[in-house]
């Protein structure tokens, strides 16, 4: 028979023409659904749905045939998604999973509170036989054993609201962020300023990170005296003095606080003096303390007395 190019995709067209008929689809599902899934479905309630989905970047994609139906028990929702394929696709299982998740999302968007069961099915009629690829999307991972364990169980949850502060203080580069995020809704964030200052003193945080945390504290936290808060942090972590001064100047420019830069300067100076006292108490030579703190010999002599 001579081929005619009247229909660009005749394989898909004839498939959709038949499978969008509920009576035909009912027979297909009755024959091809695994028994344990078929028992869950009330095939007399088939309703054809739109198989068009739009992703967040506005790209549109289509599943071939999508039906909704009720469960055999009456409550709940089930979707059967049937995809036609005339050539093997190595990533077909993942495509089916994407379509299934899109159908679940649309179900939630319609106002339902529970996820529906979406059953993806593949109708294959290609030249290559049998179908050469696994239809288990987990097998597309390089490590399917770990992937099945991950996606077949509850995902990890980092609930910082239940972690004791003493434990958080040991979290190295995550400690400051975790502690502040845990307590950001306190009535007065200044109540944790001692621990925050201790973490700022450690070497884990870069100046941009300290700056970002300070902005977050000021914007999202509650405190009766932001000037005192920043001044206390400057006293406890004088090595970040330049960052504190930058924040202070920005606050003054916005008219939020007056004289805060002067207070920060005093806090930084006090912090340097505190560090010098600790170093001297530890027995460090005056010359080394002078080099570490930038204080003059005269200033150190007053502290040492």
CSV table of C-alpha atoms in Angstrom, one decimal:
chain,number,residue,atom,x,y,z
A,1,UNK,CA,0.0,0.0,0.0
A,2,UNK,CA,1.4,3.4,-0.9
A,3,UNK,CA,2.0,5.6,2.0
A,4,UNK,CA,0.1,8.9,2.3
A,5,UNK,CA,1.4,11.7,4.5
A,6,UNK,CA,-2.0,13.2,5.4
A,7,UNK,CA,-1.4,12.8,9.2
A,8,UNK,CA,2.1,13.8,10.5
A,9,UNK,CA,1.9,11.3,13.4
A,10,UNK,CA,-0.5,8.6,12.3
A,11,UNK,CA,0.6,6.1,15.1
A,12,UNK,CA,-0.2,8.6,17.8
A,13,UNK,CA,-3.4,9.8,16.1
A,14,UNK,CA,-5.0,6.4,15.8
A,15,UNK,CA,-4.0,5.5,19.3
A,16,UNK,CA,-5.6,8.7,20.8
A,17,UNK,CA,-8.7,8.2,18.7
A,18,UNK,CA,-9.4,4.8,20.2
A,19,UNK,CA,-8.0,5.2,23.7
A,20,UNK,CA,-9.9,8.5,24.4
A,21,UNK,CA,-13.1,6.5,24.0
A,22,UNK,CA,-14.0,5.4,27.6
A,23,UNK,CA,-15.3,2.0,26.5
A,24,UNK,CA,-12.1,1.2,24.7
A,25,UNK,CA,-10.0,2.5,27.6
A,26,UNK,CA,-12.0,0.4,30.0
A,27,UNK,CA,-11.2,-2.8,28.0
A,28,UNK,CA,-7.6,-1.8,27.8
A,29,UNK,CA,-7.3,-1.3,31.5
A,30,UNK,CA,-9.2,-4.4,32.3
A,31,UNK,CA,-6.8,-6.4,30.2
A,32,UNK,CA,-3.5,-4.7,30.9
A,33,UNK,CA,-3.6,-3.4,34.4
A,34,UNK,CA,-1.9,-5.7,37.0
A,35,UNK,CA,-4.6,-7.5,39.0
A,36,UNK,CA,-3.7,-5.8,42.3
A,37,UNK,CA,-4.1,-2.4,40.8
A,38,UNK,CA,-7.2,-3.3,38.8
A,39,UNK,CA,-8.9,-4.3,42.0
A,40,UNK,CA,-8.4,-0.8,43.3
A,41,UNK,CA,-10.2,0.8,40.4
A,42,UNK,CA,-13.8,1.3,39.6
A,43,UNK,CA,-13.5,1.1,35.8
A,44,UNK,CA,-17.2,2.2,35.4
A,45,UNK,CA,-16.3,5.7,36.6
A,46,UNK,CA,-13.7,6.5,33.9
A,47,UNK,CA,-13.6,10.2,33.0
A,48,UNK,CA,-11.3,11.6,30.3
A,49,UNK,CA,-9.0,14.4,31.5
A,50,UNK,CA,-6.7,16.9,29.8
A,51,UNK,CA,-3.2,15.4,29.4
A,52,UNK,CA,-1.7,18.9,28.9
A,53,UNK,CA,0.7,20.1,31.6
A,54,UNK,CA,2.6,23.4,31.8
A,55,UNK,CA,5.9,23.6,33.7
A,56,UNK,CA,7.1,26.6,35.7
A,57,UNK,CA,9.2,27.8,32.8
A,58,UNK,CA,6.0,27.7,30.7
A,59,UNK,CA,7.1,24.8,28.5
A,60,UNK,CA,4.1,22.7,27.7
A,61,UNK,CA,4.2,18.9,27.4
A,62,UNK,CA,1.5,16.3,26.9
A,63,UNK,CA,0.7,12.8,28.1
A,64,UNK,CA,-1.1,10.8,25.5
A,65,UNK,CA,-4.2,9.8,27.4
A,66,UNK,CA,-5.2,10.6,31.0
A,67,UNK,CA,-8.3,9.2,32.8
A,68,UNK,CA,-9.6,9.8,36.3
A,69,UNK,CA,-11.7,7.3,38.1
A,70,UNK,CA,-12.9,6.4,41.6
A,71,UNK,CA,-11.5,3.7,43.8
A,72,UNK,CA,-13.3,0.4,44.2
A,73,UNK,CA,-13.9,1.4,47.8
A,74,UNK,CA,-15.6,4.6,46.8
A,75,UNK,CA,-13.4,7.3,48.5
A,76,UNK,CA,-10.3,8.7,46.9
A,77,UNK,CA,-9.1,9.3,43.4
A,78,UNK,CA,-7.1,7.3,40.9
A,79,UNK,CA,-5.7,8.5,37.6
A,80,UNK,CA,-4.5,6.2,34.8
A,81,UNK,CA,-2.0,7.7,32.4
A,82,UNK,CA,-1.5,5.8,29.2
A,83,UNK,CA,1.5,6.7,27.0
A,84,UNK,CA,1.9,5.5,23.4
A,85,UNK,CA,5.4,4.8,22.1
A,86,UNK,CA,6.3,3.5,18.7
A,87,UNK,CA,10.1,3.5,19.4
A,88,UNK,CA,12.1,2.6,22.5
A,89,UNK,CA,13.0,5.5,24.8
A,90,UNK,CA,15.7,4.9,27.4
A,91,UNK,CA,14.2,7.6,29.7
A,92,UNK,CA,10.5,6.6,29.2
A,93,UNK,CA,10.1,5.6,32.8
A,94,UNK,CA,11.3,9.0,34.0
A,95,UNK,CA,8.9,10.7,31.5
A,96,UNK,CA,6.0,8.7,32.9
A,97,UNK,CA,7.1,9.7,36.4
A,98,UNK,CA,7.1,13.4,35.4
A,99,UNK,CA,3.6,13.1,33.9
A,100,UNK,CA,2.4,11.3,37.0
A,101,UNK,CA,3.7,14.1,39.4
A,102,UNK,CA,2.2,16.8,37.1
A,103,UNK,CA,-1.2,15.1,37.4
A,104,UNK,CA,-0.8,14.9,41.2
A,105,UNK,CA,0.0,18.6,41.3
A,106,UNK,CA,-3.0,19.6,39.2
A,107,UNK,CA,-5.1,17.5,41.5
A,108,UNK,CA,-3.9,19.4,44.5
A,109,UNK,CA,-4.3,22.7,42.7
A,110,UNK,CA,-8.0,21.8,42.2
A,111,UNK,CA,-8.4,21.9,46.0
A,112,UNK,CA,-7.9,18.3,47.0
A,113,UNK,CA,-6.0,17.7,50.2
A,114,UNK,CA,-4.6,14.2,49.5
A,115,UNK,CA,-2.4,13.0,46.6
A,116,UNK,CA,-4.2,10.8,44.1
A,117,UNK,CA,-2.8,7.4,43.0
A,118,UNK,CA,-1.5,7.9,39.4
A,119,UNK,CA,-0.9,4.7,37.5
A,120,UNK,CA,1.4,5.3,34.5
A,121,UNK,CA,1.1,2.7,31.7
A,122,UNK,CA,3.1,2.3,28.5
A,123,UNK,CA,1.6,1.1,25.2
A,124,UNK,CA,4.5,0.0,23.0
A,125,UNK,CA,4.3,-1.0,19.4
A,126,UNK,CA,7.8,-0.4,18.0
A,127,UNK,CA,9.9,-2.5,15.5
A,128,UNK,CA,12.3,-3.6,18.2
A,129,UNK,CA,10.9,-6.4,20.3
A,130,UNK,CA,10.6,-6.9,23.2
A,131,UNK,CA,10.7,-3.5,24.7
A,132,UNK,CA,14.4,-3.1,25.6
A,133,UNK,CA,14.3,-0.8,28.6
A,134,UNK,CA,13.2,-1.1,32.1
A,135,UNK,CA,9.9,0.8,32.9
A,136,UNK,CA,11.1,1.2,36.5
A,137,UNK,CA,12.3,4.8,36.8
A,138,UNK,CA,14.5,3.8,39.7
A,139,UNK,CA,16.7,1.8,37.3
A,140,UNK,CA,17.7,5.0,35.5
A,141,UNK,CA,19.9,5.8,38.5
A,142,UNK,CA,23.5,4.7,38.6
A,143,UNK,CA,22.9,3.4,42.1
A,144,UNK,CA,19.3,2.1,42.0
A,145,UNK,CA,19.6,0.4,45.4
A,146,UNK,CA,20.2,3.7,47.2
A,147,UNK,CA,17.7,5.5,45.0
A,148,UNK,CA,15.0,3.0,45.9
A,149,UNK,CA,15.8,3.4,49.6
A,150,UNK,CA,15.7,7.2,49.2
A,151,UNK,CA,12.5,7.5,47.2
A,152,UNK,CA,10.7,4.6,48.9
A,153,UNK,CA,11.0,6.1,52.4
A,154,UNK,CA,10.5,9.4,54.2
A,155,UNK,CA,12.9,12.1,53.1
A,156,UNK,CA,15.5,13.4,55.6
A,157,UNK,CA,14.2,16.3,57.8
A,158,UNK,CA,16.5,18.7,59.5
A,159,UNK,CA,14.2,20.0,62.3
A,160,UNK,CA,16.4,22.6,64.0
A,161,UNK,CA,13.6,23.5,66.4
A,162,UNK,CA,14.3,20.3,68.3
A,163,UNK,CA,18.1,20.5,68.4
A,164,UNK,CA,19.5,21.8,71.7
A,165,UNK,CA,21.5,25.0,71.4
A,166,UNK,CA,24.6,23.3,72.9
A,167,UNK,CA,24.5,20.8,70.1
A,168,UNK,CA,24.0,23.5,67.4
A,169,UNK,CA,27.1,25.3,68.8
A,170,UNK,CA,29.2,22.4,67.6
A,171,UNK,CA,27.8,22.5,64.0
A,172,UNK,CA,30.9,24.3,62.6
A,173,UNK,CA,30.1,26.3,59.5
A,174,UNK,CA,26.4,25.8,59.9
A,175,UNK,CA,26.2,26.7,63.6
A,176,UNK,CA,25.6,30.5,63.3
A,177,UNK,CA,23.0,30.2,60.6
A,178,UNK,CA,21.2,27.4,62.4
A,179,UNK,CA,21.2,29.1,65.8
A,180,UNK,CA,19.9,32.4,64.4
A,181,UNK,CA,17.2,30.6,62.3
A,182,UNK,CA,16.1,28.6,65.3
A,183,UNK,CA,15.5,31.7,67.4
A,184,UNK,CA,14.8,34.4,64.9
A,185,UNK,CA,11.1,34.7,66.1
A,186,UNK,CA,12.1,35.3,69.7
A,187,UNK,CA,10.5,38.4,71.3
A,188,UNK,CA,14.0,39.8,71.7
A,189,UNK,CA,16.8,38.2,69.6
A,190,UNK,CA,19.3,39.8,71.9
A,191,UNK,CA,18.8,36.9,74.4
A,192,UNK,CA,21.0,34.7,72.2
A,193,UNK,CA,23.6,37.3,71.4
A,194,UNK,CA,26.2,35.7,73.6
A,195,UNK,CA,26.2,32.5,71.7
A,196,UNK,CA,26.0,34.3,68.4
A,197,UNK,CA,29.0,36.4,69.4
A,198,UNK,CA,30.9,33.3,70.3
A,199,UNK,CA,30.2,31.8,66.9
A,200,UNK,CA,31.2,35.1,65.2
A,201,UNK,CA,34.6,34.9,67.0
A,202,UNK,CA,35.4,31.5,65.5
A,203,UNK,CA,37.2,31.2,62.2
A,204,UNK,CA,34.4,29.4,60.3
A,205,UNK,CA,32.6,32.5,59.0
A,206,UNK,CA,33.8,34.8,56.3
A,207,UNK,CA,33.1,38.6,56.4
A,208,UNK,CA,30.4,38.4,53.7
A,209,UNK,CA,28.7,35.6,55.7
A,210,UNK,CA,28.8,37.7,58.9
A,211,UNK,CA,27.4,40.7,57.0
A,212,UNK,CA,24.6,38.6,55.6
A,213,UNK,CA,23.7,37.3,59.1
A,214,UNK,CA,23.7,40.8,60.6
A,215,UNK,CA,21.4,42.0,57.9
A,216,UNK,CA,19.1,39.1,58.6
A,217,UNK,CA,19.1,39.7,62.3
A,218,UNK,CA,18.2,43.4,61.8
A,219,UNK,CA,15.5,42.7,59.1
A,220,UNK,CA,13.8,39.6,60.5
A,221,UNK,CA,14.6,39.7,64.2
A,222,UNK,CA,12.9,41.5,67.0
A,223,UNK,CA,14.9,43.6,69.5
A,224,UNK,CA,14.3,46.6,71.7
A,225,UNK,CA,17.8,48.0,71.0
A,226,UNK,CA,19.4,47.1,67.7
A,227,UNK,CA,22.3,49.5,68.4
A,228,UNK,CA,23.1,47.6,71.6
A,229,UNK,CA,22.8,44.3,69.8
A,230,UNK,CA,25.3,45.2,67.1
A,231,UNK,CA,27.6,46.9,69.6
A,232,UNK,CA,27.7,43.8,71.7
A,233,UNK,CA,28.5,41.6,68.7
A,234,UNK,CA,31.2,44.0,67.7
A,235,UNK,CA,32.7,43.7,71.2
A,236,UNK,CA,32.7,40.0,71.1
A,237,UNK,CA,34.0,39.6,67.6
A,238,UNK,CA,36.2,42.6,66.9
A,239,UNK,CA,38.0,40.9,64.0
A,240,UNK,CA,34.8,41.7,62.0
A,241,UNK,CA,35.0,45.3,62.9
A,242,UNK,CA,34.9,46.6,59.3
A,243,UNK,CA,31.8,44.6,58.6
A,244,UNK,CA,30.0,46.0,61.7
A,245,UNK,CA,31.0,49.5,60.8
A,246,UNK,CA,29.5,49.0,57.3
A,247,UNK,CA,26.2,47.8,58.8
A,248,UNK,CA,26.2,50.8,61.2
A,249,UNK,CA,26.8,53.3,58.4
A,250,UNK,CA,24.0,51.8,56.4
A,251,UNK,CA,21.6,52.0,59.3
A,252,UNK,CA,22.5,55.6,59.9
A,253,UNK,CA,22.0,56.4,56.2
A,254,UNK,CA,18.5,54.9,56.4
A,255,UNK,CA,17.8,57.0,59.5
A,256,UNK,CA,17.0,53.9,61.6
A,257,UNK,CA,19.6,54.7,64.3
A,258,UNK,CA,21.6,57.7,65.2
A,259,UNK,CA,25.1,57.5,66.7
A,260,UNK,CA,25.3,53.8,66.1
A,261,UNK,CA,28.6,54.0,64.3
A,262,UNK,CA,30.2,55.6,67.3
A,263,UNK,CA,28.7,52.9,69.5
A,264,UNK,CA,30.1,50.2,67.2
A,265,UNK,CA,33.5,51.8,67.3
A,266,UNK,CA,33.4,51.8,71.1
A,267,UNK,CA,32.3,48.2,71.0
A,268,UNK,CA,35.1,47.2,68.7
A,269,UNK,CA,37.7,49.0,70.8
A,270,UNK,CA,36.3,47.3,73.9
A,271,UNK,CA,36.4,43.9,72.2
A,272,UNK,CA,40.0,44.4,71.2
A,273,UNK,CA,40.9,45.3,74.8
A,274,UNK,CA,39.0,42.1,76.0
A,275,UNK,CA,41.0,40.0,73.6
A,276,UNK,CA,44.3,41.6,74.7
A,277,UNK,CA,43.5,40.9,78.4
A,278,UNK,CA,42.7,37.2,77.6
A,279,UNK,CA,46.0,36.8,75.7
A,280,UNK,CA,48.0,38.5,78.4
A,281,UNK,CA,46.3,36.3,81.0
A,282,UNK,CA,47.3,33.3,78.9
A,283,UNK,CA,50.9,34.4,79.2
A,284,UNK,CA,51.5,35.6,75.7
A,285,UNK,CA,54.4,38.1,75.4
A,286,UNK,CA,53.5,41.8,75.1
A,287,UNK,CA,55.1,42.1,71.7
A,288,UNK,CA,53.0,39.2,70.3
A,289,UNK,CA,49.8,40.6,71.9
A,290,UNK,CA,50.6,44.0,70.3
A,291,UNK,CA,51.1,42.4,66.9
A,292,UNK,CA,47.8,40.4,67.3
A,293,UNK,CA,45.6,43.2,68.5
A,294,UNK,CA,47.2,46.3,66.9
A,295,UNK,CA,47.2,48.1,70.3
A,296,UNK,CA,50.1,50.3,71.2
A,297,UNK,CA,52.7,49.4,73.8
A,298,UNK,CA,51.4,52.1,76.1
A,299,UNK,CA,47.8,50.7,75.9
A,300,UNK,CA,49.0,47.2,76.6
A,301,UNK,CA,51.0,48.5,79.6
A,302,UNK,CA,47.8,49.9,81.1
A,303,UNK,CA,46.0,46.6,80.6
A,304,UNK,CA,48.8,44.6,82.1
A,305,UNK,CA,48.9,46.7,85.3
